[in-house]
Amino acid sequence: MSTQVPHRRLYETTVIVNAALEDADIRATIDRFKEYIESHGGEILLFYELGKRRLAYPIKKRNNGYYVYAAYEAHPTALPLLERLFLLEENFLRHLTLQITPEILQYRRTHPPQSGQLIPETARAAQPAAEVEEVLAEEPEEEAEEGEEEEV
């Protein structure tokens, strides 16, 4: 009976590190994440630091996070160990690991994320604010007309 080592697969992980830490501590946490992947047979193919961003909602009573993205090749047996690191290390606020295809990896290489880049949904939500104000300004006149009809 021989035990086969599973084939290495492509994964991407995005983590949010506590931004309230000193820069040296953030750097140490990120380095620990990278070393952990490599020490468990992984090979980092892409690595982006997206920087500090405001969180959409508080996570562990924190309002800001330092975002880090890594695409790597690793054995599936390394993922539970990586999950354990994220759970035990309190400086990681959130994490998400996904298995990806080579096509997605190629897309990530040609379209790197940019720090502070607006997501299209956010950009669209910001534009109609003026239109909403215009509509709200017009509505009281329409309500007054409807109110007169009801009294008759």
Coordinates of N, CA and C in Angstrom, one line a residue:
M1 N 0.8 -1.2 0.0 CA 0.0 0.0 0.0 C 0.9 1.3 0.0
S2 N 0.7 2.0 -1.0 CA 1.5 3.3 -1.0 C 0.5 4.4 -0.9
T3 N 1.0 5.4 -0.2 CA 0.1 6.6 0.0 C 0.6 7.6 -1.0
Q4 N -0.4 8.1 -1.7 CA -0.1 9.1 -2.8 C -0.3 10.5 -2.2
V5 N 0.6 11.3 -2.5 CA 0.4 12.7 -2.1 C -0.6 13.4 -3.2
P6 N -1.6 14.1 -2.7 CA -2.5 14.7 -3.6 C -1.8 15.7 -4.5
H7 N -2.4 15.9 -5.7 CA -1.8 16.9 -6.6 C -2.0 18.2 -6.1
R8 N -1.0 19.1 -6.4 CA -1.1 20.5 -6.0 C -2.2 21.2 -6.8
R9 N -2.9 22.1 -6.1 CA -4.0 22.8 -6.8 C -3.8 24.3 -6.6
L10 N -4.5 25.1 -7.4 CA -4.4 26.5 -7.3 C -5.4 27.0 -6.3
Y11 N -5.0 27.9 -5.5 CA -5.9 28.6 -4.5 C -5.6 30.1 -4.5
E12 N -6.6 30.8 -4.0 CA -6.4 32.2 -3.7 C -7.0 32.5 -2.4
T13 N -6.3 33.3 -1.6 CA -6.7 33.6 -0.3 C -6.6 35.1 -0.1
T14 N -7.7 35.7 0.4 CA -7.7 37.1 0.8 C -7.9 37.2 2.3
V15 N -7.0 37.9 2.9 CA -7.1 38.1 4.4 C -7.2 39.5 4.7
I16 N -7.9 39.8 5.9 CA -7.9 41.2 6.4 C -7.2 41.1 7.7
V17 N -6.1 41.9 7.8 CA -5.3 42.0 9.0 C -5.7 43.2 9.8
N18 N -5.6 43.1 11.1 CA -6.0 44.2 12.0 C -5.1 45.4 11.6
A19 N -5.7 46.5 11.1 CA -5.0 47.7 10.7 C -4.6 48.6 11.9
A20 N -5.1 48.3 13.1 CA -4.7 49.0 14.3 C -3.3 48.7 14.8
L21 N -2.8 47.7 14.2 CA -1.4 47.3 14.6 C -0.4 48.2 14.1
E22 N 0.8 48.2 14.7 CA 1.9 49.0 14.1 C 2.3 48.4 12.8
D23 N 2.9 49.2 12.0 CA 3.3 48.8 10.6 C 4.3 47.5 10.7
A24 N 5.1 47.5 11.7 CA 6.1 46.4 11.8 C 5.3 45.1 12.2
D25 N 4.2 45.2 13.0 CA 3.4 44.1 13.4 C 2.6 43.6 12.2
I26 N 2.1 44.5 11.4 CA 1.3 44.1 10.2 C 2.3 43.4 9.3
R27 N 3.5 43.9 9.1 CA 4.5 43.2 8.2 C 4.8 41.9 8.7
A28 N 5.0 41.7 10.1 CA 5.3 40.4 10.6 C 4.1 39.4 10.4
T29 N 2.9 39.9 10.6 CA 1.7 39.0 10.3 C 1.7 38.6 8.9
I30 N 1.9 39.5 8.0 CA 1.9 39.1 6.5 C 3.0 38.1 6.2
D31 N 4.2 38.4 6.8 CA 5.3 37.5 6.5 C 5.0 36.1 7.1
R32 N 4.4 36.0 8.2 CA 4.0 34.7 8.8 C 3.0 34.0 7.9
F33 N 2.1 34.7 7.3 CA 1.2 34.1 6.4 C 1.9 33.5 5.2
K34 N 2.8 34.3 4.6 CA 3.6 33.8 3.4 C 4.5 32.6 3.8
E35 N 5.1 32.7 4.9 CA 6.0 31.6 5.3 C 5.2 30.4 5.6
Y36 N 4.0 30.5 6.1 CA 3.2 29.3 6.4 C 2.8 28.6 5.2
I37 N 2.5 29.3 4.1 CA 2.2 28.7 2.8 C 3.4 27.9 2.3
E38 N 4.5 28.6 2.3 CA 5.7 28.0 1.7 C 6.2 26.9 2.6
S39 N 6.1 26.9 3.9 CA 6.6 25.9 4.7 C 5.8 24.6 4.7
H40 N 4.6 24.7 4.2 CA 3.7 23.5 4.0 C 3.6 23.1 2.6
G41 N 4.6 23.3 1.8 CA 4.7 22.8 0.4 C 4.0 23.7 -0.6
G42 N 3.7 24.9 -0.3 CA 3.0 25.8 -1.2 C 4.0 26.7 -1.9
E43 N 3.6 27.2 -3.1 CA 4.4 28.1 -3.8 C 3.5 29.3 -4.2
I44 N 3.9 30.5 -3.7 CA 3.2 31.7 -3.9 C 3.4 32.2 -5.4
L45 N 2.3 32.3 -6.1 CA 2.4 32.7 -7.5 C 2.2 34.2 -7.7
L46 N 1.2 34.8 -6.9 CA 0.9 36.2 -7.0 C 0.7 36.7 -5.5
F47 N 1.1 37.9 -5.3 CA 0.9 38.4 -3.9 C 0.7 39.9 -4.0
Y48 N -0.5 40.4 -3.5 CA -0.8 41.8 -3.6 C -1.1 42.3 -2.2
E49 N -0.6 43.4 -1.8 CA -1.0 44.1 -0.6 C -1.9 45.3 -1.0
L50 N -3.1 45.2 -0.7 CA -4.1 46.2 -1.1 C -4.1 47.4 -0.1
G51 N -3.5 47.3 1.0 CA -3.4 48.4 2.0 C -4.6 48.5 2.9
K52 N -4.6 49.6 3.6 CA -5.6 49.8 4.6 C -6.9 50.3 4.0
R53 N -8.0 49.8 4.4 CA -9.3 50.2 3.9 C -10.3 50.2 5.1
R54 N -11.3 51.0 4.9 CA -12.4 51.0 5.9 C -13.3 49.8 5.7
L55 N -13.7 49.1 6.7 CA -14.5 47.9 6.6 C -16.0 48.4 6.4
A56 N -16.8 47.6 5.8 CA -18.2 47.9 5.5 C -18.9 47.8 6.9
Y57 N -18.5 47.0 7.8 CA -19.1 46.9 9.1 C -18.0 46.4 10.1
P58 N -18.2 46.7 11.3 CA -17.1 46.3 12.3 C -16.9 44.8 12.4
I59 N -15.7 44.4 12.4 CA -15.3 43.0 12.6 C -14.4 43.0 13.8
K60 N -14.8 42.2 14.8 CA -14.0 42.1 16.0 C -13.8 43.5 16.6
K61 N -14.8 44.3 16.6 CA -14.7 45.7 17.1 C -13.7 46.6 16.4
R62 N -13.4 46.3 15.1 CA -12.4 47.0 14.3 C -13.2 47.6 13.1
N63 N -12.8 48.9 12.8 CA -13.4 49.5 11.6 C -12.6 49.6 10.4
N64 N -11.3 49.3 10.6 CA -10.3 49.3 9.4 C -9.6 48.0 9.4
G65 N -9.2 47.7 8.1 CA -8.4 46.4 7.9 C -7.4 46.6 6.9
Y66 N -6.3 45.8 6.9 CA -5.3 45.8 5.9 C -5.5 44.6 5.1
Y67 N -5.8 44.8 3.8 CA -6.1 43.7 2.9 C -4.9 43.1 2.2
V68 N -4.9 41.8 2.1 CA -3.8 41.1 1.5 C -4.4 40.0 0.6
Y69 N -3.8 39.8 -0.6 CA -4.3 38.8 -1.5 C -3.1 37.9 -1.9
A70 N -3.3 36.6 -1.9 CA -2.3 35.7 -2.4 C -2.9 34.6 -3.3
A71 N -2.3 34.4 -4.4 CA -2.6 33.2 -5.2 C -1.4 32.3 -5.1
Y72 N -1.7 31.0 -4.9 CA -0.6 30.0 -4.7 C -1.1 28.7 -5.1
E73 N -0.1 27.8 -5.2 CA -0.3 26.4 -5.5 C 0.1 25.6 -4.3
A74 N -0.8 24.7 -3.9 CA -0.5 24.0 -2.6 C -1.2 22.6 -2.7
H75 N -0.8 21.8 -1.8 CA -1.6 20.5 -1.6 C -2.8 20.8 -0.8
P76 N -3.9 20.1 -1.1 CA -5.1 20.3 -0.4 C -5.0 20.0 1.1
T77 N -4.0 19.2 1.5 CA -3.8 18.9 2.9 C -3.3 20.1 3.7
A78 N -2.8 21.1 3.0 CA -2.2 22.3 3.6 C -3.3 23.3 4.1
L79 N -4.5 23.2 3.5 CA -5.5 24.2 3.8 C -6.0 24.1 5.2
P80 N -6.3 22.9 5.8 CA -6.7 22.9 7.2 C -5.7 23.5 8.1
L81 N -4.4 23.4 7.8 CA -3.3 24.0 8.6 C -3.3 25.5 8.5
L82 N -3.6 26.0 7.3 CA -3.7 27.4 7.0 C -4.9 28.0 7.8
E83 N -6.0 27.3 7.7 CA -7.2 27.7 8.4 C -7.0 27.8 9.9
R84 N -6.2 26.9 10.4 CA -5.9 26.9 11.9 C -5.0 28.1 12.2
L85 N -4.1 28.5 11.3 CA -3.3 29.7 11.6 C -4.3 30.9 11.7
F86 N -5.2 31.0 10.7 CA -6.1 32.2 10.7 C -7.0 32.2 12.0
L87 N -7.4 31.1 12.5 CA -8.2 31.0 13.7 C -7.5 31.3 14.9
L88 N -6.2 30.8 15.0 CA -5.4 31.0 16.2 C -4.8 32.4 16.3
E89 N -4.4 32.9 15.2 CA -3.8 34.2 15.1 C -4.8 35.3 15.2
E90 N -4.9 36.1 16.3 CA -5.9 37.1 16.4 C -5.7 38.3 15.6
N91 N -4.6 38.5 14.9 CA -4.4 39.6 14.0 C -5.1 39.5 12.7
F92 N -5.5 38.3 12.4 CA -6.3 38.1 11.1 C -7.8 38.3 11.5
L93 N -8.4 39.3 10.9 CA -9.8 39.6 11.2 C -10.7 38.7 10.4
R94 N -10.5 38.5 9.1 CA -11.3 37.6 8.3 C -10.3 37.0 7.2
H95 N -10.8 35.9 6.6 CA -10.1 35.2 5.6 C -11.1 34.5 4.7
L96 N -10.7 34.3 3.4 CA -11.5 33.6 2.5 C -10.5 32.9 1.5
T97 N -10.6 31.6 1.4 CA -9.8 30.8 0.5 C -10.7 30.1 -0.5
L98 N -10.3 30.2 -1.8 CA -11.0 29.6 -2.9 C -10.1 28.8 -3.8
Q99 N -10.6 27.7 -4.3 CA -9.8 27.0 -5.3 C -10.1 27.7 -6.7
I100 N -9.1 28.0 -7.4 CA -9.2 28.7 -8.7 C -8.7 27.9 -9.9
T101 N -9.1 28.3 -11.0 CA -8.6 27.7 -12.3 C -7.4 28.5 -12.8
P102 N -6.6 27.9 -13.7 CA -5.5 28.6 -14.3 C -6.0 29.9 -15.1
E103 N -7.2 29.9 -15.6 CA -7.7 31.0 -16.3 C -7.9 32.2 -15.3
I104 N -8.4 31.9 -14.2 CA -8.6 33.0 -13.1 C -7.2 33.5 -12.7
L105 N -6.3 32.6 -12.6 CA -4.9 33.1 -12.2 C -4.4 34.0 -13.3
Q106 N -4.6 33.6 -14.5 CA -4.1 34.5 -15.6 C -4.8 35.8 -15.6
Y107 N -6.1 35.8 -15.3 CA -6.8 37.1 -15.3 C -6.3 38.0 -14.1
R108 N -6.0 37.4 -13.0 CA -5.5 38.1 -11.8 C -4.1 38.7 -12.2
R109 N -3.3 38.0 -13.0 CA -2.0 38.5 -13.4 C -2.1 39.7 -14.3
T110 N -3.1 39.7 -15.2 CA -3.2 40.8 -16.2 C -4.1 41.9 -15.7
H111 N -4.9 41.7 -14.6 CA -5.7 42.7 -14.0 C -5.4 42.8 -12.5
P112 N -4.3 43.3 -12.1 CA -4.0 43.4 -10.7 C -5.0 44.3 -10.0
P113 N -5.4 44.0 -8.7 CA -6.2 44.9 -8.0 C -5.5 46.2 -7.6
Q114 N -6.2 47.3 -7.5 CA -5.6 48.5 -7.2 C -6.1 49.0 -5.8
S115 N -5.2 49.5 -5.0 CA -5.6 50.0 -3.7 C -6.5 51.2 -3.8
G116 N -7.6 51.2 -3.1 CA -8.5 52.2 -3.1 C -9.4 52.3 -4.4
Q117 N -9.4 51.2 -5.2 CA -10.2 51.2 -6.4 C -11.7 51.0 -6.0
L118 N -12.5 51.8 -6.7 CA -14.0 51.6 -6.4 C -14.5 50.4 -7.1
I119 N -15.3 49.7 -6.5 CA -16.0 48.5 -7.1 C -17.1 49.1 -7.9
P120 N -17.4 48.6 -9.1 CA -18.4 49.1 -9.9 C -19.8 49.3 -9.2
E121 N -20.2 48.4 -8.3 CA -21.4 48.5 -7.6 C -21.4 49.8 -6.8
T122 N -20.3 50.1 -6.1 CA -20.1 51.3 -5.3 C -20.2 52.5 -6.2
A123 N -19.5 52.5 -7.3 CA -19.5 53.6 -8.2 C -20.9 53.9 -8.7
R124 N -21.7 52.9 -9.0 CA -23.1 53.1 -9.5 C -24.0 53.6 -8.3
A125 N -23.7 53.1 -7.1 CA -24.6 53.6 -6.0 C -24.3 55.0 -5.7
A126 N -23.1 55.5 -5.9 CA -22.7 56.9 -5.6 C -23.3 57.9 -6.6
Q127 N -23.5 57.5 -7.9 CA -24.0 58.4 -8.9 C -25.4 58.8 -8.7
P128 N -26.4 57.9 -8.4 CA -27.7 58.4 -8.4 C -28.1 59.2 -7.2
A129 N -27.2 59.5 -6.3 CA -27.5 60.3 -5.1 C -28.2 61.6 -5.5
A130 N -27.7 62.3 -6.5 CA -28.3 63.6 -6.9 C -29.6 63.4 -7.5
E131 N -29.8 62.3 -8.2 CA -31.1 62.0 -8.8 C -32.2 61.7 -7.7
V132 N -31.8 61.0 -6.7 CA -32.7 60.7 -5.5 C -33.1 62.0 -4.9
E133 N -32.2 63.0 -4.7 CA -32.5 64.2 -4.1 C -33.6 65.0 -5.0
E134 N -33.4 64.9 -6.3 CA -34.3 65.6 -7.2 C -35.7 65.0 -7.1
V135 N -35.8 63.7 -7.0 CA -37.1 63.0 -6.9 C -37.7 63.3 -5.6
L136 N -37.0 63.3 -4.5 CA -37.5 63.6 -3.2 C -38.1 65.0 -3.2
A137 N -37.4 66.0 -3.9 CA -37.9 67.3 -3.9 C -39.2 67.4 -4.7
E138 N -39.4 66.6 -5.7 CA -40.7 66.6 -6.4 C -41.8 65.9 -5.8
E139 N -41.6 64.9 -4.9 CA -42.6 64.1 -4.4 C -43.6 64.8 -3.5
P140 N -43.3 65.8 -2.7 CA -44.3 66.5 -1.8 C -45.4 67.1 -2.7
E141 N -45.1 67.6 -3.9 CA -46.1 68.2 -4.7 C -47.1 67.2 -5.1
E142 N -46.6 66.0 -5.5 CA -47.5 64.9 -5.9 C -48.4 64.4 -4.8
E143 N -47.8 64.3 -3.6 CA -48.5 63.8 -2.4 C -49.6 64.8 -2.1
A144 N -49.4 66.1 -2.2 CA -50.4 67.1 -1.9 C -51.6 67.0 -2.9
E145 N -51.3 66.7 -4.2 CA -52.4 66.5 -5.1 C -53.2 65.3 -4.8
E146 N -52.5 64.2 -4.4 CA -53.2 63.0 -4.1 C -54.1 63.2 -2.8
G147 N -53.6 64.0 -1.9 CA -54.3 64.2 -0.6 C -55.6 65.0 -0.9
E148 N -55.6 65.9 -1.8 CA -56.7 66.7 -2.2 C -57.8 65.8 -2.8
E149 N -57.4 64.8 -3.6 CA -58.3 63.9 -4.2 C -59.0 63.0 -3.2
E150 N -58.3 62.7 -2.2 CA -58.9 61.8 -1.1 C -60.0 62.5 -0.3
E151 N -59.8 63.8 -0.1 CA -60.7 64.6 0.7 C -62.1 64.7 0.0
V152 N -62.2 64.7 -1.3 CA -63.4 64.9 -2.0 C -64.3 63.8 -1.9

